[in-house]
Every structure is written in structure tokens, then in C-alpha cells.
CSV table of C-alpha atoms and ligand atoms in Angstrom, one decimal:
chain,number,residue,atom,x,y,z
R,1,MET,CA,17.0,6.8,-5.5
R,2,LYS,CA,18.9,8.1,-2.4
R,3,ASP,CA,17.4,11.5,-2.9
R,4,ILE,CA,13.9,10.1,-3.1
R,5,ILE,CA,14.4,8.2,0.2
R,6,GLU,CA,15.7,11.3,1.9
R,7,ALA,CA,12.7,13.3,0.7
R,8,ILE,CA,10.4,10.6,2.0
R,9,LYS,CA,12.1,10.7,5.4
R,10,ARG,CA,11.7,14.5,5.6
R,11,SER,CA,8.0,14.2,4.5
R,12,SER,CA,7.4,11.5,7.1
R,13,LEU,CA,8.6,13.7,9.9
R,14,LYS,CA,6.2,16.4,8.8
R,15,ILE,CA,3.4,14.0,8.3
R,16,ARG,CA,3.9,12.6,11.8
R,17,ASP,CA,3.4,16.2,13.1
R,18,ILE,CA,0.3,16.6,11.0
R,19,ILE,CA,-1.1,13.3,12.4
R,20,GLU,CA,-0.4,14.4,16.0
R,21,ASP,CA,-1.6,18.0,15.8
R,22,GLY,CA,-3.7,18.2,12.6
R,23,ASP,CA,-7.4,18.7,12.2
R,24,THR,CA,-9.1,15.3,11.5
R,25,ALA,CA,-12.2,17.0,10.1
R,26,LYS,CA,-13.5,16.5,6.6
R,27,SER,CA,-12.6,19.0,3.9
R,28,ASP,CA,-15.1,20.2,1.3
R,29,ASN,CA,-13.3,18.2,-1.5
R,30,GLN,CA,-13.6,14.7,-2.9
R,31,ASN,CA,-10.7,12.8,-4.5
R,32,SER,CA,-10.9,11.1,-7.9
R,33,THR,CA,-12.3,7.9,-6.3
R,34,GLY,CA,-15.2,9.9,-4.8
R,35,ASP,CA,-13.9,9.8,-1.2
R,36,THR,CA,-14.4,12.9,0.8
R,37,GLN,CA,-10.9,14.1,1.6
R,38,LEU,CA,-9.9,14.8,5.2
R,39,LYS,CA,-7.9,17.9,5.9
R,40,LEU,CA,-5.1,15.5,7.0
R,41,ASP,CA,-5.1,13.9,3.5
R,42,ILE,CA,-4.7,17.3,1.8
R,43,ALA,CA,-2.0,18.5,4.2
R,44,SER,CA,0.1,15.3,3.8
R,45,ASP,CA,-0.3,15.5,0.1
R,46,VAL,CA,1.1,19.1,0.0
R,47,VAL,CA,4.1,18.1,2.1
R,48,ILE,CA,5.0,15.2,-0.2
R,49,GLU,CA,4.5,17.2,-3.4
R,50,ASN,CA,6.6,20.0,-2.1
R,51,GLU,CA,9.5,17.7,-1.3
R,52,PHE,CA,9.3,15.8,-4.6
R,53,LYS,CA,9.1,19.0,-6.6
R,54,GLN,CA,12.7,19.8,-5.6
R,55,LEU,CA,14.2,16.6,-7.0
R,56,ASP,CA,15.7,16.6,-10.5
R,57,CYS,CA,15.6,12.8,-10.7
R,58,ILE,CA,11.8,12.7,-10.8
R,59,LYS,CA,9.9,13.1,-14.0
R,60,GLN,CA,6.3,12.9,-12.9
R,61,ILE,CA,4.4,12.3,-9.7
R,62,VAL,CA,0.7,11.3,-9.1
R,63,SER,CA,-1.1,11.3,-5.9
R,64,GLU,CA,-4.2,9.3,-4.8
R,65,GLU,CA,-5.5,12.7,-3.6
R,66,GLN,CA,-5.1,14.4,-7.0
R,67,GLU,CA,-6.9,14.1,-10.3
R,68,HIS,CA,-3.9,14.5,-12.6
R,69,ILE,CA,-0.3,13.7,-13.1
R,70,VAL,CA,2.1,16.5,-12.1
R,71,ASN,CA,5.2,17.0,-14.3
R,72,ILE,CA,8.4,17.7,-12.3
R,73,ASN,CA,11.5,17.5,-14.6
R,74,GLU,CA,11.4,16.5,-18.2
R,75,SER,CA,14.7,14.7,-18.0
R,76,GLY,CA,14.0,13.0,-14.7
R,77,LYS,CA,14.2,9.2,-14.5
R,78,TYR,CA,11.6,8.2,-12.0
R,79,TYR,CA,7.8,8.3,-11.9
R,80,ILE,CA,6.3,8.2,-8.3
R,81,ALA,CA,2.7,7.3,-7.4
R,82,TYR,CA,1.8,7.8,-3.8
R,83,ASP,CA,-1.0,7.6,-1.3
R,84,PRO,CA,0.0,10.4,1.2
R,85,LEU,CA,-2.0,9.1,4.2
R,86,ASP,CA,-3.7,5.8,3.6
R,87,GLY,CA,-6.4,4.9,6.2
R,88,SER,CA,-6.6,8.6,7.3
R,89,SER,CA,-10.1,8.1,8.8
R,90,LEU,CA,-8.4,5.9,11.4
R,91,VAL,CA,-6.5,8.8,12.9
R,92,ASP,CA,-9.7,9.9,14.6
R,93,VAL,CA,-9.8,6.6,16.6
R,94,ASN,CA,-6.0,6.6,17.1
R,95,LEU,CA,-5.3,3.5,15.0
R,96,SER,CA,-2.2,3.2,12.8
R,97,VAL,CA,-2.0,4.7,9.3
R,98,GLY,CA,0.6,4.9,6.6
R,99,SER,CA,2.1,6.5,3.4
R,100,ILE,CA,2.7,4.4,0.4
R,101,TYR,CA,5.0,5.2,-2.5
R,102,GLY,CA,5.5,3.2,-5.8
R,103,ILE,CA,8.6,4.2,-7.8
R,104,TYR,CA,8.4,3.5,-11.5
R,105,GLU,CA,10.6,3.9,-14.6
R,106,ASN,CA,9.4,4.8,-18.1
R,107,ASP,CA,5.7,5.1,-17.1
R,108,PHE,CA,3.2,4.2,-14.4
R,109,THR,CA,2.8,0.5,-15.2
R,110,GLY,CA,3.0,-2.4,-12.8
R,111,SER,CA,5.7,-4.2,-14.7
R,112,ASN,CA,7.8,-1.0,-14.5
R,113,ILE,CA,7.9,-0.6,-10.8
R,114,VAL,CA,11.5,-0.6,-9.5
R,115,ALA,CA,11.1,0.2,-5.8
R,116,SER,CA,8.4,0.6,-3.2
R,117,ILE,CA,8.4,2.3,0.1
R,118,TYR,CA,5.9,2.5,2.8
R,119,VAL,CA,5.9,4.3,6.2
R,120,VAL,CA,3.8,3.1,9.1
R,121,PHE,CA,2.7,5.7,11.6
R,122,GLY,CA,1.7,3.8,14.7
R,123,PRO,CA,3.1,3.7,18.3
R,124,ARG,CA,6.4,3.8,16.3
R,125,VAL,CA,7.2,5.2,12.9
R,126,GLU,CA,8.7,2.6,10.6
R,127,MET,CA,9.8,2.8,7.0
R,128,VAL,CA,10.1,-0.3,4.7
R,129,ILE,CA,12.0,-0.2,1.5
R,130,ALA,CA,11.8,-2.9,-1.2
R,131,ASP,CA,14.4,-2.4,-4.0
R,132,GLY,CA,13.9,-5.5,-6.1
R,133,GLU,CA,16.2,-7.7,-4.0
R,134,THR,CA,15.6,-7.1,-0.4
R,135,VAL,CA,13.0,-5.6,1.9
R,136,LYS,CA,14.5,-3.6,4.7
R,137,MET,CA,12.9,-2.0,7.7
R,138,TYR,CA,14.0,1.2,9.4
R,139,ARG,CA,12.6,2.8,12.6
R,140,LEU,CA,12.5,6.4,13.5
R,141,GLN,CA,14.6,6.9,16.7
R,142,LYS,CA,15.6,10.3,18.0
R,143,GLY,CA,14.9,11.9,14.6
R,144,GLU,CA,16.9,9.3,12.5
R,145,PHE,CA,15.6,6.3,10.6
R,146,ASN,CA,17.8,3.4,11.8
R,147,TYR,CA,18.1,0.1,10.1
R,148,ILE,CA,16.3,-2.6,12.1
R,149,GLN,CA,16.0,-5.8,10.1
R,150,ASP,CA,15.4,-7.4,6.7
R,151,ILE,CA,11.9,-8.8,6.2
R,152,LYS,CA,11.3,-12.2,4.7
R,153,LEU,CA,8.0,-14.1,4.5
R,154,ASN,CA,7.8,-17.7,5.6
R,155,GLN,CA,6.2,-20.2,3.2
R,156,LYS,CA,3.0,-20.2,5.3
R,157,GLY,CA,1.6,-18.0,8.0
R,158,LYS,CA,-1.1,-17.9,10.6
R,159,LEU,CA,-2.9,-14.6,10.1
R,160,GLN,CA,-5.6,-13.4,7.7
R,161,SER,CA,-6.9,-9.9,7.0
R,162,PRO,CA,-10.1,-10.3,5.0
R,163,GLY,CA,-11.2,-6.9,3.6
R,164,SER,CA,-14.4,-5.4,2.1
R,165,THR,CA,-18.1,-5.7,2.8
R,166,GLN,CA,-18.8,-9.3,3.8
R,167,ALA,CA,-22.5,-9.1,2.7
R,168,CYS,CA,-21.1,-8.6,-0.8
R,169,TRP,CA,-18.6,-11.4,-0.9
R,170,TYR,CA,-19.2,-14.1,-3.5
R,171,PRO,CA,-20.0,-17.5,-1.9
R,172,TYR,CA,-16.7,-19.2,-3.0
R,173,HIS,CA,-14.8,-16.3,-1.5
R,174,LYS,CA,-16.6,-16.7,1.8
R,175,ASP,CA,-16.0,-20.4,1.8
R,176,MET,CA,-12.3,-19.8,1.2
R,177,ILE,CA,-12.0,-17.3,4.1
R,178,ASP,CA,-14.0,-19.6,6.4
R,179,ASN,CA,-11.7,-22.5,5.5
R,180,PHE,CA,-8.7,-20.5,6.5
R,181,PHE,CA,-10.3,-19.8,9.8
R,182,LYS,CA,-11.2,-23.5,10.2
R,183,ASP,CA,-7.5,-24.3,9.5
R,184,GLY,CA,-6.6,-22.1,12.6
R,185,TYR,CA,-5.9,-18.8,11.0
R,186,ARG,CA,-6.4,-15.8,13.3
R,187,LEU,CA,-8.2,-12.6,12.3
R,188,ARG,CA,-6.1,-9.4,12.0
R,189,TYR,CA,-7.9,-6.5,10.3
R,190,SER,CA,-7.6,-2.9,11.4
R,191,GLY,CA,-9.0,-1.3,8.3
R,192,GLY,CA,-5.6,0.2,7.4
R,193,MET,CA,-3.8,-1.7,4.7
R,194,VAL,CA,-0.4,-0.4,5.7
R,195,PRO,CA,-0.4,-1.7,9.3
R,196,ASP,CA,-2.4,-4.8,8.3
R,197,LEU,CA,0.1,-5.8,5.5
R,198,HIS,CA,3.0,-4.7,7.8
R,199,GLN,CA,1.8,-7.1,10.5
R,200,ILE,CA,1.6,-10.1,8.1
R,201,LEU,CA,5.1,-9.3,6.8
R,202,LEU,CA,6.6,-9.0,10.2
R,203,LYS,CA,4.8,-12.0,11.7
R,204,GLY,CA,6.1,-14.2,8.9
R,205,GLY,CA,3.1,-14.6,6.7
R,206,GLY,CA,-0.6,-15.0,6.1
R,207,LEU,CA,-3.1,-13.6,3.7
R,208,PHE,CA,-4.6,-10.1,3.2
R,209,SER,CA,-7.5,-10.0,0.7
R,210,TYR,CA,-9.5,-7.2,-0.9
R,211,PRO,CA,-11.6,-9.2,-3.4
R,212,SER,CA,-14.0,-8.4,-6.2
R,213,THR,CA,-17.4,-8.1,-4.6
R,214,SER,CA,-21.0,-7.7,-5.9
R,215,ASP,CA,-20.9,-4.0,-5.0
R,216,LEU,CA,-17.3,-3.3,-6.1
R,217,PRO,CA,-16.4,-5.8,-8.9
R,218,LYS,CA,-12.9,-4.3,-9.4
R,219,GLY,CA,-12.3,-4.0,-5.6
R,220,LYS,CA,-11.5,-0.8,-3.8
R,221,LEU,CA,-7.7,-0.6,-3.7
R,222,ARG,CA,-6.0,1.5,-6.3
R,223,GLN,CA,-3.4,-0.1,-8.5
R,224,LEU,CA,-0.8,2.6,-8.7
R,225,PHE,CA,-1.0,3.9,-5.2
R,226,GLU,CA,-1.7,0.9,-3.1
R,227,VAL,CA,-1.8,-2.5,-5.0
R,228,PHE,CA,1.4,-2.3,-7.1
R,229,PRO,CA,3.7,-0.9,-4.3
R,230,PHE,CA,2.7,-3.6,-1.8
R,231,ALA,CA,2.8,-6.3,-4.6
R,232,PHE,CA,6.4,-5.3,-5.2
R,233,THR,CA,7.2,-5.5,-1.5
R,234,TYR,CA,5.5,-8.9,-1.0
R,235,GLU,CA,7.2,-10.4,-4.0
R,236,CYS,CA,10.6,-9.1,-2.8
R,237,ALA,CA,9.9,-10.6,0.6
R,238,GLY,CA,9.4,-14.0,-1.1
R,239,GLY,CA,5.6,-13.9,-1.1
R,240,GLN,CA,3.0,-13.3,-3.8
R,241,ALA,CA,0.5,-10.6,-4.9
R,242,ILE,CA,-2.3,-11.8,-7.1
R,243,ASP,CA,-5.7,-10.7,-8.4
R,244,GLY,CA,-7.1,-14.1,-7.6
R,245,ILE,CA,-5.3,-15.9,-10.5
R,246,SER,CA,-2.5,-13.8,-11.9
R,247,ARG,CA,0.3,-11.5,-10.6
R,248,VAL,CA,-1.2,-8.1,-10.0
R,249,LEU,CA,2.0,-6.5,-11.4
R,250,GLU,CA,1.1,-7.8,-14.9
R,251,ILE,CA,-2.2,-5.9,-14.9
R,252,GLU,CA,-2.4,-3.2,-17.6
R,253,THR,CA,-3.5,0.1,-16.1
R,254,THR,CA,-5.9,2.1,-18.3
R,255,HIS,CA,-6.4,5.0,-15.9
R,256,ILE,CA,-4.3,6.3,-13.1
R,257,HIS,CA,-7.1,5.8,-10.5
R,258,ASP,CA,-7.9,2.2,-11.6
R,259,THR,CA,-8.6,-0.3,-8.8
R,260,SER,CA,-8.1,-4.1,-8.7
R,261,PRO,CA,-9.0,-7.0,-6.6
R,262,CYS,CA,-5.9,-8.1,-4.7
R,263,PHE,CA,-4.5,-10.8,-2.4
R,264,PHE,CA,-1.1,-10.4,-0.7
R,265,GLY,CA,0.4,-13.3,1.2
R,266,SER,CA,2.9,-16.0,1.7
R,267,ASN,CA,3.1,-18.7,-0.9
R,268,ALA,CA,0.9,-21.4,0.6
R,269,GLU,CA,-2.1,-19.1,1.1
R,270,CYS,CA,-1.7,-17.5,-2.4
R,271,GLU,CA,-1.7,-21.0,-3.9
R,272,VAL,CA,-5.0,-21.8,-2.2
R,273,VAL,CA,-6.5,-18.5,-3.6
R,274,LYS,CA,-5.4,-19.4,-7.1
R,275,GLU,CA,-6.9,-22.8,-6.9
R,276,VAL,CA,-10.3,-21.4,-5.6
R,277,TYR,CA,-10.4,-18.5,-8.1
R,278,SER,CA,-9.3,-20.7,-11.0
R,279,ASN,CA,-12.3,-22.9,-10.3
R,280,ASN,CA,-14.8,-20.2,-9.7
R,281,GLY,CA,-13.7,-16.9,-11.2
W,301,AHM,P1,-8.3,5.0,1.8
W,301,AHM,O1,-7.2,5.1,0.8
W,301,AHM,O2,-9.5,5.9,1.4
W,301,AHM,O3,-7.8,5.3,3.2
W,301,AHM,O4,-8.8,3.5,1.8
W,301,AHM,C1,-7.9,2.5,1.8
W,301,AHM,C2,-8.2,1.6,3.0
W,301,AHM,C3,-7.1,0.5,3.2
W,301,AHM,O5,-6.1,1.0,4.0
W,301,AHM,C4,-7.9,-0.6,3.8
W,301,AHM,O6,-7.3,-1.8,3.5
W,301,AHM,C5,-9.2,-0.4,3.1
W,301,AHM,O7,-9.4,0.9,2.8
W,301,AHM,C6,-10.3,-0.8,4.1
W,301,AHM,O8,-11.5,-0.9,3.4
W,301,AHM,P2,-12.8,-1.6,4.0
W,301,AHM,O9,-13.2,-0.9,5.2
W,301,AHM,O10,-13.8,-1.6,2.9
W,301,AHM,O11,-12.4,-3.0,4.4
W,302,MG,MG1,-5.4,4.8,0.3
């Protein structure tokens, strides 16, 4: 695992340079989900693949930006699914973006995730590692990632990040979101799940939602690259990650690019979601 973390640190330094200097234009390609890839997405993906290809401990990798799984070393132990530059269209307007890595054993299944790492590229570069027991944050300072703090969620927070197209929300979902606001929750939504989820983690709690909607019944966020890694982080931090009713990490993935509705939060908010969705889903 140490080798993987070091490879992610090296990749992050290069991706930071790509963000600062790279071309934010669209490429001519689409990824598996049908999104037009930016040149930044492709360049970041190449950096990570080249780093991971050098590690014997990795059996397979799969990127949000690629159609297929890539075999690395037949006798490797780890399977890594990653989103090289989540929220890349936000670079154009100079908002924060991030890389997300889910590290699995045996196969790419939610119940087999053993660690998750994300890197936020904002005014600062921060890396957060969840290893099943703790969630630790490191910050890039003078070329080194230095330990800053452990992250633990409170039982209840004050922020909410309600994602997706509001016109397509189901009425019970809209009522639930409105009720959180009536209870005093404050809106925090940048459109980048890495900084939005990072903010909730660091400010002690709240709720991030990307629900099932009438236009996207299975949500937008991808299980292997986005949902499972953050689910693992939130559970390690003492919170929850659910599809409305059940833990997202119990979902069976049928295709590497499957998506899922998802809610990440501290316990009090997730219990409200479960109650609403059990009565309406
Ligand atoms: P991307 O992987 O194409 O960058 O999309 C993922 C991003 C997430 O970071 C964010 O939470 C979500 O898309 C925002 O979507 P929306 O604008 O529909 O709320
Ligand atoms: Mg993404």
C-alpha cells in the first residue's frame, strides 16, 4: 500500500502542473459515460496509468476515462479504480477539483474496498487517506505531503450539498431537502464532489446528495470511481453512505461504469434520508 500512496503523491504533483498549465479545451473523445473528455482528463489519466504500471503490487486498474480494465501484474494484490480529475470542467472557472482512488482486493466490488484516497486541488493540495480504521489528511507543503490531522464526523452537521437537476427531483426528495434548509442547514455546492465532500468532512458533518431523478434514475455518480471510495471514507470517518435506504458498499456492480444514487453524511442526516426513502422509494 505504501508504494501505491507514493505513486499517487508523484501523480498528484504532475496533475497539479497539468491543472496550472494544461489546455482546458475539449478533446475529440467521449468517455464510457458519454461525457466529452477534456484534454486535462486525458493528460491526468496518462500520468496515473504510467505510475501504476510500474507497481508489482497492482493486479488491475480501471479509470473513469477508459472503457476497459487494464492488466498490470497477474500476481498483484490490489485492484485500483480511479477518477483522474473529477470535476475537470471547473478548472476553467478556477474552482477546486480532485482525483479519487478506490483500492480493492479480489475484484472491483464495493464490499472488497480496502482503502480509499482522494486528492483535492484547490488553493492548497490535500490528500486524504482512509484505511479502514482512520481518515488522515496530508497537505502538500514545499513538495512534501505532511500529516495535518485525522478527520472525524460529528453526529450531525450544518451543511448540505444537494446535487443533480432540481427540475427532475422527485417531490419527496425536494421536501426532504427543503426541510433540511428549514432546519437551518446552509447550502454548500460547488459542483465538484471532491471539494464538496471534503468540506462536509472537515466542517464536522452534513449531507451530500446525488439522488435518483426522473432523467437519471440511477443517478450520475459512478460506483467504482466516485461512490465507493467516498463511501469508504465517510464510513471510516464515522458517518454513512447510502443509496437512500441501504449502504452503497453493499451494491452489486454489474458493469465497471455503473452509477448509483448516493447520499454521504453524518449519522443524523443519513437517518432522515433512510426514513424518507423507506416511506417513498
Ligand atoms: P465528472 O466526473 O464528469 O467530473 O462529473 C462528476 C461531478 C461531481 O464532481 C459532481 O458532484 C457532479 O458531477 C455534479 O453534477 P451536477 O452538476 O449534475 O450536480
Ligand atoms: Mg468524476
